[in-house]
PDB file of C-alpha atoms (C1' of nucleotides) in Angstrom:
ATOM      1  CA  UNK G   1      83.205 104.473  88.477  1.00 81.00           C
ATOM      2  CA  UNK G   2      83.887 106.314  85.376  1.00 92.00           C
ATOM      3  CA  UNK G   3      85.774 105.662  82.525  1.00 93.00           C
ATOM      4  CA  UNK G   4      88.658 107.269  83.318  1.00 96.00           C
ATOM      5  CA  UNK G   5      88.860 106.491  86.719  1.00 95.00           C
ATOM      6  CA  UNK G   6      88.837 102.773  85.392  1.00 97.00           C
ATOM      7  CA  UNK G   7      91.549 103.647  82.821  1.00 98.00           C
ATOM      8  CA  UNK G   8      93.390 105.228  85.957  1.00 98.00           C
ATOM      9  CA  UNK G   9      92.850 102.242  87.701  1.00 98.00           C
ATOM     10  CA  UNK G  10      94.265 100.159  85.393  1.00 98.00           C
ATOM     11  CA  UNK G  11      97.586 101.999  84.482  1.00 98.00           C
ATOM     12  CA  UNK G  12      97.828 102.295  88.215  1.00 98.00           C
ATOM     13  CA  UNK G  13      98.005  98.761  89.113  1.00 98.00           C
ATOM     14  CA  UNK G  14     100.417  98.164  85.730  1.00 98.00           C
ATOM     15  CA  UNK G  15     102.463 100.466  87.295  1.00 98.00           C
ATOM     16  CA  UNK G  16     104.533  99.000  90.206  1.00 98.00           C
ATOM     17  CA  UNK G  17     107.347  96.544  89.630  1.00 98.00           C
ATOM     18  CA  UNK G  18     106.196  94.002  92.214  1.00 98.00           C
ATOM     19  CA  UNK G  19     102.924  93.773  89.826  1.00 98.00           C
ATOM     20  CA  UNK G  20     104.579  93.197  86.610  1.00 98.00           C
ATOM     21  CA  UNK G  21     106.673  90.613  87.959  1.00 98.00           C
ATOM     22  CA  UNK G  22     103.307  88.954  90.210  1.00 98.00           C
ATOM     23  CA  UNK G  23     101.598  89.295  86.750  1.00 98.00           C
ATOM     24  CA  UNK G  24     104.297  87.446  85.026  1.00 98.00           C
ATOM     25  CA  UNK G  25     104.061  84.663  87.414  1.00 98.00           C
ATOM     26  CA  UNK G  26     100.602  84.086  86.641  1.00 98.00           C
ATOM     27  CA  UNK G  27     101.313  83.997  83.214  1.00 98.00           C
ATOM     28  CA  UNK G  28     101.860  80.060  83.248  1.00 95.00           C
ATOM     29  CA  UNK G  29      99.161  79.375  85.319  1.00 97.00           C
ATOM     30  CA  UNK G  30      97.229  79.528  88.556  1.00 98.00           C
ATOM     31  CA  UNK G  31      99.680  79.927  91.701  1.00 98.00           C
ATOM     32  CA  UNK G  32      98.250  80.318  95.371  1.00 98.00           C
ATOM     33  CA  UNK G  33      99.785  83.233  97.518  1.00 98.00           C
ATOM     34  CA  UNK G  34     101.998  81.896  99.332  1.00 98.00           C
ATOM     35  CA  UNK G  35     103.903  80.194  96.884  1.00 98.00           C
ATOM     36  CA  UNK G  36     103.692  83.276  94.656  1.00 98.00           C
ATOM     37  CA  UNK G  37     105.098  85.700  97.231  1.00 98.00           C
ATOM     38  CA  UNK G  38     107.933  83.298  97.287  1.00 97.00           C
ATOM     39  CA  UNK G  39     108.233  83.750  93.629  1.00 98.00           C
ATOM     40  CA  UNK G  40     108.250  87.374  93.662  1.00 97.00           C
ATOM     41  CA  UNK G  41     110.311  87.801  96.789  1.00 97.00           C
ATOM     42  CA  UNK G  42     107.896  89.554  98.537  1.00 98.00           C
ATOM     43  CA  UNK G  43     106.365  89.045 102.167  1.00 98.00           C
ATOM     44  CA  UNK G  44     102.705  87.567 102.412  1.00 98.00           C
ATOM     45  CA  UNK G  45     101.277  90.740 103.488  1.00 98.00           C
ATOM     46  CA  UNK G  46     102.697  92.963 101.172  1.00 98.00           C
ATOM     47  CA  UNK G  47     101.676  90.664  98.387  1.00 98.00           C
ATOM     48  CA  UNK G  48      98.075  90.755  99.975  1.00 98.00           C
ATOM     49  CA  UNK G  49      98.129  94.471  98.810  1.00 98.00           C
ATOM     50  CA  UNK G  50      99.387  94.136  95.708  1.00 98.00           C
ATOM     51  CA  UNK G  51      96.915  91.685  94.727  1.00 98.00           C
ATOM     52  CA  UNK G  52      94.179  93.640  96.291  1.00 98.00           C
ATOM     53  CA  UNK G  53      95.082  96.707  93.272  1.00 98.00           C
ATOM     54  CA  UNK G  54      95.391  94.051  91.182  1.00 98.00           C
ATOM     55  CA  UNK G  55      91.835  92.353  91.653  1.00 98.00           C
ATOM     56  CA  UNK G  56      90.158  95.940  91.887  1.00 98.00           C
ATOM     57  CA  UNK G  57      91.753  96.498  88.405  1.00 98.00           C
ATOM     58  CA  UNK G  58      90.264  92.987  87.575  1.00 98.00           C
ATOM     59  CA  UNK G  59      93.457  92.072  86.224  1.00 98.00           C
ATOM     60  CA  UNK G  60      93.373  89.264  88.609  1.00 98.00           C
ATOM     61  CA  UNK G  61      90.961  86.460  90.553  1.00 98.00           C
ATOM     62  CA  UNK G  62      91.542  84.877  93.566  1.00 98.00           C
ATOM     63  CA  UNK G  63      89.372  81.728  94.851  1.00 97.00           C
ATOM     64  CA  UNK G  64      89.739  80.034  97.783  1.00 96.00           C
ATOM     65  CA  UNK G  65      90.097  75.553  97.377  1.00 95.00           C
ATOM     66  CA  UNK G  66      89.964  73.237  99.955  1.00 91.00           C
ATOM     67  CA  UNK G  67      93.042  71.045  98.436  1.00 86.00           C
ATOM     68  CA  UNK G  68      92.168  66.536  98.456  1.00 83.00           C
ATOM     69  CA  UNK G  69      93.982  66.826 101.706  1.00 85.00           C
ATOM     70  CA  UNK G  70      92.227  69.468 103.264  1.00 87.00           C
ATOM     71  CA  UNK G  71      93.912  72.060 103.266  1.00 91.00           C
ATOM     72  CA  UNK G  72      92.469  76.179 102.273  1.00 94.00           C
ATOM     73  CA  UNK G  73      94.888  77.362  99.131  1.00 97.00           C
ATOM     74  CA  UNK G  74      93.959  80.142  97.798  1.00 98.00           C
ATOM     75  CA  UNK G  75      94.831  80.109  93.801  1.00 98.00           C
ATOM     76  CA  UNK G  76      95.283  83.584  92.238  1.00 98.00           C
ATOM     77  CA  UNK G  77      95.074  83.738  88.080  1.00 98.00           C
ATOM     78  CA  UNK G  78      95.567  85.962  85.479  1.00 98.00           C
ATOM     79  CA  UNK G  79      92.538  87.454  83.581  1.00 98.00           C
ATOM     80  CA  UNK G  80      93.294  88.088  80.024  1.00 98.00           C
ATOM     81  CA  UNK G  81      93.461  91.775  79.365  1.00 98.00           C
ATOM     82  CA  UNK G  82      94.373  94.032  75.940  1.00 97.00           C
ATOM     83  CA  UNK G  83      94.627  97.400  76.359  1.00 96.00           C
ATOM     84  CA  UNK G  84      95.509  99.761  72.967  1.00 96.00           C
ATOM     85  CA  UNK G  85      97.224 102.990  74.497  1.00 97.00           C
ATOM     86  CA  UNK G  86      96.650 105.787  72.326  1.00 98.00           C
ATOM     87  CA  UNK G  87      95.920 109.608  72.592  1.00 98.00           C
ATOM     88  CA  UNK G  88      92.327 108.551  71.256  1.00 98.00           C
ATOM     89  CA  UNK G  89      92.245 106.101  73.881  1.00 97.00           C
ATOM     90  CA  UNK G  90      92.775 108.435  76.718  1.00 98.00           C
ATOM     91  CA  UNK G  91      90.595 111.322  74.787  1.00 97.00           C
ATOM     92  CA  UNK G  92      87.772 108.549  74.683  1.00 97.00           C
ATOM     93  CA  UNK G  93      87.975 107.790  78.378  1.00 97.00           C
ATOM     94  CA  UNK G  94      87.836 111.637  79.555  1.00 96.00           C
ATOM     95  CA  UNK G  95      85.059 112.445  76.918  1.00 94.00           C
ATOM     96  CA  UNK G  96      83.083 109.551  78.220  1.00 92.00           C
ATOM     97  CA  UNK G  97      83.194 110.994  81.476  1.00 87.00           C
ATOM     98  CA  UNK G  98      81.448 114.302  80.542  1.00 81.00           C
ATOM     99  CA  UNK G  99      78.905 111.710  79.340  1.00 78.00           C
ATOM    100  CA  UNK G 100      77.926 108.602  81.830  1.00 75.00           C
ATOM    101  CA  UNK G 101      78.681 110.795  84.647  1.00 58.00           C
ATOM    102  CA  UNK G 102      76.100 113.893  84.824  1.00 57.00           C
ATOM    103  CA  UNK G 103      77.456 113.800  88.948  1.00 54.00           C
ATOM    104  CA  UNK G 104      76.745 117.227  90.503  1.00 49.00           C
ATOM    105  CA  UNK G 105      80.546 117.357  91.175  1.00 50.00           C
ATOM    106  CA  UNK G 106      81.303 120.800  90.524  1.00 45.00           C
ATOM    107  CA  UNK G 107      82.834 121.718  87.257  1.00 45.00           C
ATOM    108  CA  UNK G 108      86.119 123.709  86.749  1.00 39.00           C
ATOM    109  CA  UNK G 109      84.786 126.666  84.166  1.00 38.00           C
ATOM    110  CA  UNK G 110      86.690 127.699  81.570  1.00 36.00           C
TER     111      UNK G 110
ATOM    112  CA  UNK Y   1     117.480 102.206  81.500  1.00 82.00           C
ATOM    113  CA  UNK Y   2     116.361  98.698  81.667  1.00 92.00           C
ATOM    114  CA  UNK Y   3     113.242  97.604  79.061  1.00 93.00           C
ATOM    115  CA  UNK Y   4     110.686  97.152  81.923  1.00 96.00           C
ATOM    116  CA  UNK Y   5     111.928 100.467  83.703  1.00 95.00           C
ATOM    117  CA  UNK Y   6     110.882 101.915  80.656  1.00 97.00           C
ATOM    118  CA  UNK Y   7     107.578 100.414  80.247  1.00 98.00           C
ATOM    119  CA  UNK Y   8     106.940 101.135  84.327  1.00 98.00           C
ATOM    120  CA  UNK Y   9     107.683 104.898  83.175  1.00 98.00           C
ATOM    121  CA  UNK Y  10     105.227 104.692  80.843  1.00 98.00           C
ATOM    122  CA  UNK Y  11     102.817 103.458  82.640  1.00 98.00           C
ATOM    123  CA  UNK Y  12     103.381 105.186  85.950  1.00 98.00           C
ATOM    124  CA  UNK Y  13     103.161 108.696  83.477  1.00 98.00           C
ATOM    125  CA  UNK Y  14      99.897 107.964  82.553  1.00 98.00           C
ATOM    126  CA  UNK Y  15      98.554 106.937  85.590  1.00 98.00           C
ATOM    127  CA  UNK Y  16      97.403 110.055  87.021  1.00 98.00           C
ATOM    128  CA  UNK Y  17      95.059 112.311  86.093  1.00 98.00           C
ATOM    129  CA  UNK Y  18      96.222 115.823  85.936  1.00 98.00           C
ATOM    130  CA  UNK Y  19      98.871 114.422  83.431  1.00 98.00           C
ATOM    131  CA  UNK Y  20      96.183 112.205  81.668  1.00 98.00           C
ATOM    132  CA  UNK Y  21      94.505 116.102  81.030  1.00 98.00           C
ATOM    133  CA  UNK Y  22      97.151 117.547  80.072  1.00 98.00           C
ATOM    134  CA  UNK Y  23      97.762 114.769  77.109  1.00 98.00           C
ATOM    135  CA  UNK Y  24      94.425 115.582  75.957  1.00 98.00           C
ATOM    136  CA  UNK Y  25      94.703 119.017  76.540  1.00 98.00           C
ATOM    137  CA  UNK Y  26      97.521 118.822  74.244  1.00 98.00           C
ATOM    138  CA  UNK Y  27      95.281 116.556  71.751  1.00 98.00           C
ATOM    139  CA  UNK Y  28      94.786 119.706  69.709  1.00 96.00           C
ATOM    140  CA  UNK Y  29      98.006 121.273  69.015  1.00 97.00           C
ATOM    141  CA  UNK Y  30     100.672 122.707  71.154  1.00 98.00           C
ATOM    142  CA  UNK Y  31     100.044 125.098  74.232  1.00 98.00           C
ATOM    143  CA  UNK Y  32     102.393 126.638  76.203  1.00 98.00           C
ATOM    144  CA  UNK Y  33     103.236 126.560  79.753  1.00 98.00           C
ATOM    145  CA  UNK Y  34     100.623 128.719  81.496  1.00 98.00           C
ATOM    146  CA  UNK Y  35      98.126 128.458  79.049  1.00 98.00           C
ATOM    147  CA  UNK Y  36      98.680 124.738  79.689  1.00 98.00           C
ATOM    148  CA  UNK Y  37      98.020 125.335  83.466  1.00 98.00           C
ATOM    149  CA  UNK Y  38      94.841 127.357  83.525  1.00 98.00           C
ATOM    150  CA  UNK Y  39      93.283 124.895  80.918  1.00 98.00           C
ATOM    151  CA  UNK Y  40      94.604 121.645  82.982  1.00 97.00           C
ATOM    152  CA  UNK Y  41      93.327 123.500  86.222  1.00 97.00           C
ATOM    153  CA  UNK Y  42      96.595 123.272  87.954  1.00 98.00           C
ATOM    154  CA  UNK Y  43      99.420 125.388  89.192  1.00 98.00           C
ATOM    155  CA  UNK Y  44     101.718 126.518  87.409  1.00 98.00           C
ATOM    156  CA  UNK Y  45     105.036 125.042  89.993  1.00 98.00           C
ATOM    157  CA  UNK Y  46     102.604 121.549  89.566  1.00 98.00           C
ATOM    158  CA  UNK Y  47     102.484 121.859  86.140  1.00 98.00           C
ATOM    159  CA  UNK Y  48     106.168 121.860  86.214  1.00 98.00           C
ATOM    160  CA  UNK Y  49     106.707 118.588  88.125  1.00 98.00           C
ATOM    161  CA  UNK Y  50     104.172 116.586  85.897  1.00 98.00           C
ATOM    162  CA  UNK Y  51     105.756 118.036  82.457  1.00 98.00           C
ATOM    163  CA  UNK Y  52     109.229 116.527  83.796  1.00 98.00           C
ATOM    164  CA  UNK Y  53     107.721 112.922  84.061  1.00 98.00           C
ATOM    165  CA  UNK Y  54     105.699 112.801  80.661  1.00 98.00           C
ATOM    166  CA  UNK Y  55     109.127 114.328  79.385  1.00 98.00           C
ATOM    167  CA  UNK Y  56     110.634 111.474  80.751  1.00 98.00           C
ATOM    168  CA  UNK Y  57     108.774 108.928  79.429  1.00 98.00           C
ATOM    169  CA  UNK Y  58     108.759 110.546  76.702  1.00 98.00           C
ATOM    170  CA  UNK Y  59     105.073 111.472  76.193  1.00 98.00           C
ATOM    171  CA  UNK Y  60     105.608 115.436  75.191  1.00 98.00           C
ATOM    172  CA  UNK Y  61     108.442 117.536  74.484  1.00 98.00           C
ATOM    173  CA  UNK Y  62     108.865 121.084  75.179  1.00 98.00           C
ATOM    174  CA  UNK Y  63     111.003 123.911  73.457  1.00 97.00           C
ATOM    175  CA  UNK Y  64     111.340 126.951  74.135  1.00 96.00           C
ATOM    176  CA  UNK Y  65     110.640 130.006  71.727  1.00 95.00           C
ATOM    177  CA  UNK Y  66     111.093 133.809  71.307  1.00 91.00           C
ATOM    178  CA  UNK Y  67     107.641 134.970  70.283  1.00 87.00           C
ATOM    179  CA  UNK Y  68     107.441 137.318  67.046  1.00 84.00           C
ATOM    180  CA  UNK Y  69     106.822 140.717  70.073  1.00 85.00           C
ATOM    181  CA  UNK Y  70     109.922 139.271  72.334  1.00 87.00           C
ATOM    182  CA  UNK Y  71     108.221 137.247  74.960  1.00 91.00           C
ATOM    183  CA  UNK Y  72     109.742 133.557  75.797  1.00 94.00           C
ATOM    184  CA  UNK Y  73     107.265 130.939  75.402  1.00 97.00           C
ATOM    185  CA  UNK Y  74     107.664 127.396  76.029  1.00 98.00           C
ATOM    186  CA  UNK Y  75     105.400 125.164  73.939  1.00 98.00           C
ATOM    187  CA  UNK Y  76     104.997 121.452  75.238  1.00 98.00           C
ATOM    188  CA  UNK Y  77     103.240 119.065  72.714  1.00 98.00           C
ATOM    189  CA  UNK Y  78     102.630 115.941  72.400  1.00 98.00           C
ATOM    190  CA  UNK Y  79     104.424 113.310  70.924  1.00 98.00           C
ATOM    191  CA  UNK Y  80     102.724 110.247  68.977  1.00 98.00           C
ATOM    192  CA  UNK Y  81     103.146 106.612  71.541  1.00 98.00           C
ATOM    193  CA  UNK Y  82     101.218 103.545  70.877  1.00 97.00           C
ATOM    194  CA  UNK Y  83     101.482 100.733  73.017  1.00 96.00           C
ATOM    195  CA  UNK Y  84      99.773  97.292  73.190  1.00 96.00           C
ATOM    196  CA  UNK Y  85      98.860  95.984  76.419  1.00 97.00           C
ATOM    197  CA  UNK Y  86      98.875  92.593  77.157  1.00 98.00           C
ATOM    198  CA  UNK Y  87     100.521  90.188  79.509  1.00 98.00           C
ATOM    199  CA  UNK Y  88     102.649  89.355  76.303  1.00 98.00           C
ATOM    200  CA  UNK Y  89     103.850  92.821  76.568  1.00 97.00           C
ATOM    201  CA  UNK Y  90     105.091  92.642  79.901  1.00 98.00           C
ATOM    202  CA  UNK Y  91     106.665  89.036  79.645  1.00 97.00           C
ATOM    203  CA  UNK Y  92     108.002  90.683  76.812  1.00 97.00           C
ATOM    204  CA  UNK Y  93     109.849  93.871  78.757  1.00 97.00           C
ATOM    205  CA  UNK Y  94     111.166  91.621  81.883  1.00 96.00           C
ATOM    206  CA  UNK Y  95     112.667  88.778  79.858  1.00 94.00           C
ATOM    207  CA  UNK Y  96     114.414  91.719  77.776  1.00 92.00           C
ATOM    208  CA  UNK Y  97     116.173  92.520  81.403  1.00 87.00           C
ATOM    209  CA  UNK Y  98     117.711  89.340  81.496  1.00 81.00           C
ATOM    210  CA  UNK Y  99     119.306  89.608  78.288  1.00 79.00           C
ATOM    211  CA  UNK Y 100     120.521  93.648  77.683  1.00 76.00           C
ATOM    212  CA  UNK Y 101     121.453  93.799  81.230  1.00 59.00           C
ATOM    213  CA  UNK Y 102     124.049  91.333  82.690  1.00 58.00           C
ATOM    214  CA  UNK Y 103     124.180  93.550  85.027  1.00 55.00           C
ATOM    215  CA  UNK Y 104     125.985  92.517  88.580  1.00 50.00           C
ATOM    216  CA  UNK Y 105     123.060  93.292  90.503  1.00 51.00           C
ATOM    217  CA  UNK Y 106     122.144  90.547  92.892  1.00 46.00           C
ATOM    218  CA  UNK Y 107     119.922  88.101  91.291  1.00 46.00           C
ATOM    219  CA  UNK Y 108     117.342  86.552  93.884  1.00 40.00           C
ATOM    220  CA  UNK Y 109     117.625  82.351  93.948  1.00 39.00           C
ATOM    221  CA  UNK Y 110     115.034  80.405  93.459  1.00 37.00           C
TER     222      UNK Y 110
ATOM    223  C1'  DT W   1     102.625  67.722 120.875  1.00 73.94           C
ATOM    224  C1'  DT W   2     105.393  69.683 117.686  1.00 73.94           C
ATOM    225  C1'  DC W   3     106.422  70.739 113.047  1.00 73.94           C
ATOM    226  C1'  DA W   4     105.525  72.477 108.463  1.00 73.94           C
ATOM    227  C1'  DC W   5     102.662  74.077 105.742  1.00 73.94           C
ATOM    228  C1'  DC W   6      98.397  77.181 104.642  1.00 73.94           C
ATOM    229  C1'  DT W   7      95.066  81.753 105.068  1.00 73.94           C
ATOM    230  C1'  DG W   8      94.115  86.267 106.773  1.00 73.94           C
ATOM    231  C1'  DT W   9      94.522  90.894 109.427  1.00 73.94           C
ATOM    232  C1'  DT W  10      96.582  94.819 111.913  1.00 73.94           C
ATOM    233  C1'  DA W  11      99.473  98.731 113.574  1.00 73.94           C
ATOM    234  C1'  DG W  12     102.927 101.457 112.474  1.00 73.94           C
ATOM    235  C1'  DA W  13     107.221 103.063 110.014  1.00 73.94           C
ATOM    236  C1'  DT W  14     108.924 104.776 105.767  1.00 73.94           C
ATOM    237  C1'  DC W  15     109.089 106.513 101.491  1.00 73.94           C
ATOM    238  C1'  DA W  16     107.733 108.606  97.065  1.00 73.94           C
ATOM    239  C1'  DC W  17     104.621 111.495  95.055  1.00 73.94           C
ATOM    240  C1'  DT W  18     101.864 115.442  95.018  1.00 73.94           C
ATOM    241  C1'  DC W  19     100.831 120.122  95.847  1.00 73.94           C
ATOM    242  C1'  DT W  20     101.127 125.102  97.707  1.00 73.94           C
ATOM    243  C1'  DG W  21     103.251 129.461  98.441  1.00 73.94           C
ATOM    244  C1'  DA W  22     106.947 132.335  97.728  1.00 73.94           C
ATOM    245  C1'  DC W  23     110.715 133.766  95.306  1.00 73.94           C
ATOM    246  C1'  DA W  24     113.701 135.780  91.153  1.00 73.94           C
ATOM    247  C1'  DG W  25     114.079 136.919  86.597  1.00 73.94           C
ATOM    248  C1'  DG W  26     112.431 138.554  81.811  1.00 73.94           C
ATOM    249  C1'  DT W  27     109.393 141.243  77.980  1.00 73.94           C
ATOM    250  C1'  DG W  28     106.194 144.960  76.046  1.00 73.94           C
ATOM    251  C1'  DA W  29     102.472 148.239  76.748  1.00 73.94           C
ATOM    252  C1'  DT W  30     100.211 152.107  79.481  1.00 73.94           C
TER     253       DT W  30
ATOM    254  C1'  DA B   1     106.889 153.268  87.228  1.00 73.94           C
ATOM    255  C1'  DT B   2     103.395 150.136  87.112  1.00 73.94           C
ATOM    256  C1'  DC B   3     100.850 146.548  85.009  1.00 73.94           C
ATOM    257  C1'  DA B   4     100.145 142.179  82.685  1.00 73.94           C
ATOM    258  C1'  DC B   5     101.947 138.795  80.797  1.00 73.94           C
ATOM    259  C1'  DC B   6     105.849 135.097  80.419  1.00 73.94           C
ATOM    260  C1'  DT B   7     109.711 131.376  82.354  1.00 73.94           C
ATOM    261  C1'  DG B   8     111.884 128.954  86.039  1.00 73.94           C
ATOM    262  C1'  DT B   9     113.122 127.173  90.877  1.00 73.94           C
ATOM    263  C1'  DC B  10     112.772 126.210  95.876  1.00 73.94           C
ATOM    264  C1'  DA B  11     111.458 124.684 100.619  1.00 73.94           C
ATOM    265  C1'  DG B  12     108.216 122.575 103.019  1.00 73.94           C
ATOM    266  C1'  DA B  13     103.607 120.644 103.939  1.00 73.94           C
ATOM    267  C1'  DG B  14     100.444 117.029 103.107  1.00 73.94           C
ATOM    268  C1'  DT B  15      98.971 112.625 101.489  1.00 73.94           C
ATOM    269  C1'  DG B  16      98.789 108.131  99.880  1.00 73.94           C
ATOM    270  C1'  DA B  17     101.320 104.075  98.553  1.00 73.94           C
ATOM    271  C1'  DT B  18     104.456 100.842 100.106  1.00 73.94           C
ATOM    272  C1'  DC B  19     106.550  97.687 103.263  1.00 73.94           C
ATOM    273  C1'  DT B  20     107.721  95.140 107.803  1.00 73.94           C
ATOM    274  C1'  DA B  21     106.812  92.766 112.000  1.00 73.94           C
ATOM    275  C1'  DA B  22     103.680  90.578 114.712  1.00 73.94           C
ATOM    276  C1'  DC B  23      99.544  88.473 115.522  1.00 73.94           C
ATOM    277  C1'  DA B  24      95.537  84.757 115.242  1.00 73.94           C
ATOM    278  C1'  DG B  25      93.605  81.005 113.129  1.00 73.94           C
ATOM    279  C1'  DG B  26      93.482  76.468 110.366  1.00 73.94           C
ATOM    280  C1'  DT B  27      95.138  71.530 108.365  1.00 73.94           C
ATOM    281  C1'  DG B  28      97.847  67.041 108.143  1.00 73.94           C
ATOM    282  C1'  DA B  29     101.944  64.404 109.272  1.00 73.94           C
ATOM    283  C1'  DA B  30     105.765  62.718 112.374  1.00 73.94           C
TER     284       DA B  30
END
DNA sequence: TTCACCTGTTAGATCACTCTGACAGGTGAT
DNA sequence: ATCACCTGTCAGAGTGATCTAACAGGTGAA
């Protein structure tokens, strides 16, 4: 992926409502799913999604426990992140594209 | 506007990338409108629709000018943001809801 | 067995965003 | 008059993100 598709990525998955507030959540700690959809008054499923943007952007972890009494929980927690958003920042993450990336995707001319 | 709607405008500005272009197209000094286009490789009607969000979040401004030989021109450029990202940040912008905005929308009970 | 929890997936509706093509208007130069 | 630029708007198509409802499976406790 390149670097501004992982920029992209991240602003992306910042970028919903539902994820601030799920990111929020996990700011005091671990929380498994189910009891964090309750917390962010959203159904399972949805939340499923959210967290799926939010684990690509690797803003996020999820690892399955088996709980003393036996039961799967799956615990979801924040990974620390610090982003500086500049112009630089975005003209470093388009540049570096020109570089890593020699794909054979066809360039727009000038 | 609430202090997380503002931060989700932010974020959901930059998060796509035609408009992340067109900030760094804009990088080196004002451009106007259709120059804007060809160099961003979009249409001009596009160009249009993602100038009103960065407008909105208040990424660029654009004013429109007589040029010295009569012509209208409407330079967009870009105006100077900086923002730290960190889950401090967002904590930050949804605990400033609760305060500025008693606002009589229905809260959701624990 | 039934209840209350848990994880995980799917099909499909809905909605917002994105994008194209076409239109209407203006200027100055040839 | 025609050309080459410019600004601005609109309807509609297309696409991808979002969301709901329903399903299938598991555990331990009453």
């Amino acid at each position: 992926m390149s670097a501004s598709e992982d920029l992209l990525q991240l602003l992306t998955a910042l970028g919903h409502p539902v994820r601030l507030r799920v990111l929020a959540e996990l700011a005091e700690g671990r929380v498994h799913v189910s009891e964090l959809a309750r917390r962010a008054g959203v159904s399972r499923p949805l939340l499923y999604m959210h967290l799926e943007r939010l684990e690509a952007a690797r803003l996020v972890e999820g690892r399955l426990e088996l709980s003393d009494d036996g039961k799967a929980m799956k615990y979801i927690e924040l990974l620390p992140f610090d982003l500086r958003l500049t112009i630089d920042t975005v003209l470093a993450a388009l540049r570096a594209d020109d570089q890593e990336g020699p794909t054979d995707v066809q360039e727009t001319p000038r």
